[in-house]
XYZ file of C-alpha atoms in Angstrom:
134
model
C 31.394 -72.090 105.403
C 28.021 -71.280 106.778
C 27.944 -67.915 106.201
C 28.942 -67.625 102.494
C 25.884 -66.426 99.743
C 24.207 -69.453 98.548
C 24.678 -67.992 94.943
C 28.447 -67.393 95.500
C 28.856 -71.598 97.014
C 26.832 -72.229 93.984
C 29.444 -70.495 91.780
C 32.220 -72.053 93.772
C 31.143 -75.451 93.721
C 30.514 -75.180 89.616
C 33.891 -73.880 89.248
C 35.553 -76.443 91.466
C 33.847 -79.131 89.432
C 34.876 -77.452 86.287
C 38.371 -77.371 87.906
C 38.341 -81.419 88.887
C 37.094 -82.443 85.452
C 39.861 -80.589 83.711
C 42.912 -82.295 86.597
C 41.169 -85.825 85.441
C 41.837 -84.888 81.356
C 45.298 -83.451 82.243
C 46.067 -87.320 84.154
C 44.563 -89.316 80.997
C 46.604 -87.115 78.721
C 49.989 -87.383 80.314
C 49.252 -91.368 80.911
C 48.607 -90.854 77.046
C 51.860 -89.035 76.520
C 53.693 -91.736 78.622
C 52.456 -94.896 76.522
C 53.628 -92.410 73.531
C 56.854 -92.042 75.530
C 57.535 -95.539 76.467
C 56.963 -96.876 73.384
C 59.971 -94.516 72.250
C 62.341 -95.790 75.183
C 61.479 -99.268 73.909
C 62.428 -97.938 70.003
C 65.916 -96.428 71.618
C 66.317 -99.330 73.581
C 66.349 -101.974 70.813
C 68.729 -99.427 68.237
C 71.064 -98.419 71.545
C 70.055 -95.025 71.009
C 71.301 -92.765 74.077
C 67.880 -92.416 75.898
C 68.296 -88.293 76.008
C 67.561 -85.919 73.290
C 68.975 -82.732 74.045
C 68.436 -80.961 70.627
C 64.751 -82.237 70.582
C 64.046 -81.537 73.933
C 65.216 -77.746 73.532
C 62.770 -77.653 70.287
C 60.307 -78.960 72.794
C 60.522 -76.429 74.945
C 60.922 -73.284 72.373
C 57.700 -74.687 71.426
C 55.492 -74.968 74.529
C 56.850 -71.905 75.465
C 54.978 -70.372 72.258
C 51.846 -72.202 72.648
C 52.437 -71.447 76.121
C 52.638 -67.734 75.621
C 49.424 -67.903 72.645
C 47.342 -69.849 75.596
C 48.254 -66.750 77.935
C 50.004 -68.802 80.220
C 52.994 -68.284 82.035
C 56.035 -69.708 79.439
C 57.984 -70.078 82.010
C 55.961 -72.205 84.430
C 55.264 -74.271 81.025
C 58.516 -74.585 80.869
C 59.205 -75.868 83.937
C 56.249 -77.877 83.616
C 57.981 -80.221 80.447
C 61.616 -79.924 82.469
C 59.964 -82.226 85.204
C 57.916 -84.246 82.165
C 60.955 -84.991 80.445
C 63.257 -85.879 82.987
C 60.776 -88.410 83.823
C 60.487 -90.027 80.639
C 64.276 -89.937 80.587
C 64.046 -92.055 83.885
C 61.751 -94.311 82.232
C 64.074 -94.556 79.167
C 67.277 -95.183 81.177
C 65.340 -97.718 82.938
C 63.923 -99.383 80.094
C 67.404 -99.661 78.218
C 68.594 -101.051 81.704
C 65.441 -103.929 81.071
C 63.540 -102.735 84.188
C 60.236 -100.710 83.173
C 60.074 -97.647 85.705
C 57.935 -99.198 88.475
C 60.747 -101.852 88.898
C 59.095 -104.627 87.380
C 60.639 -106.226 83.801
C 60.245 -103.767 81.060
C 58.496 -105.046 77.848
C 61.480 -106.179 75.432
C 62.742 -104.073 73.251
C 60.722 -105.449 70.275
C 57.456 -105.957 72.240
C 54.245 -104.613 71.259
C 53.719 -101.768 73.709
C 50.913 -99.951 71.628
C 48.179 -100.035 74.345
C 45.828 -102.301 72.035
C 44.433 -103.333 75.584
C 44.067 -100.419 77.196
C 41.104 -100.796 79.884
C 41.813 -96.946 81.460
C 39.136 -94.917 80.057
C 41.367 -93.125 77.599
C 41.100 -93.528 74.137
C 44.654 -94.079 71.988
C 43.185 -91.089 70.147
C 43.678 -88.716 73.594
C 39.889 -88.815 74.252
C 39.155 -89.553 77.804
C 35.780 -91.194 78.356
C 35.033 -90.544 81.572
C 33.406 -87.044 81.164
C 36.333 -84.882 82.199
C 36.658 -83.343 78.855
């Protein structure tokens, strides 16, 4: 990489940074949408509600395909972005409702307080990450 224009590694290296801070907001923000989601498999859990939602989930995706589309990004890759999202929190739910929390440990029970009131990760319950990746 010797022989690349000082000014154009400059460039690069500002946009890479750019690039990393934004990867460390889009990590706090689905660990945000997680708790959200956990806390929800936890709800379903306790009322034996089934833990899919197919008739949400399709609103869901109508909808981040529009935002999607309004962002000028692909609404298709968005969509197959919140297939993979959702099947994982429908993991997590099965396993929850099964009284195993995803990693395999014990999940919280099913009238716990899983609200994050500790939360030590940088990430504000509010979705503001702290860390300077904003």
């Amino acid at each position: 990489m010797s022989d690349i224009d000082e000014s154009v590694q400059a460039e690069l290296t500002r946009l890479r940074e750019s690039i990393d801070n934004i990867d460390a907001a889009v990590v706090h923000m689905l660990a945000e949408r997680f708790k959200c989601t956990q806390q929800v498999g936890v709800l379903k859990a306790k009322h034996q509600l089934p833990p899919a939602d197919p008739a949400r989930e399709a609103r869901q995706i109508a909808r981040l395909r529009e935002l999607a589309g309004s962002a000028k990004l692909d609404p298709a890759f968005a969509e197959k972005l919140l297939n993979f999202i959702i099947a994982e929190v429908i993991r997590h739910h099965e396993t929850i409702a099964d009284g195993t929390d995803p990693d395999g440990t014990a999940a919280p029970a099913a009238n716990a307080d899983v609200t994050g009131a500790d939360r030590t990760d940088g990430a504000g319950t509010d979705g503001t990450v702290t860390d300077g990746a904003r």
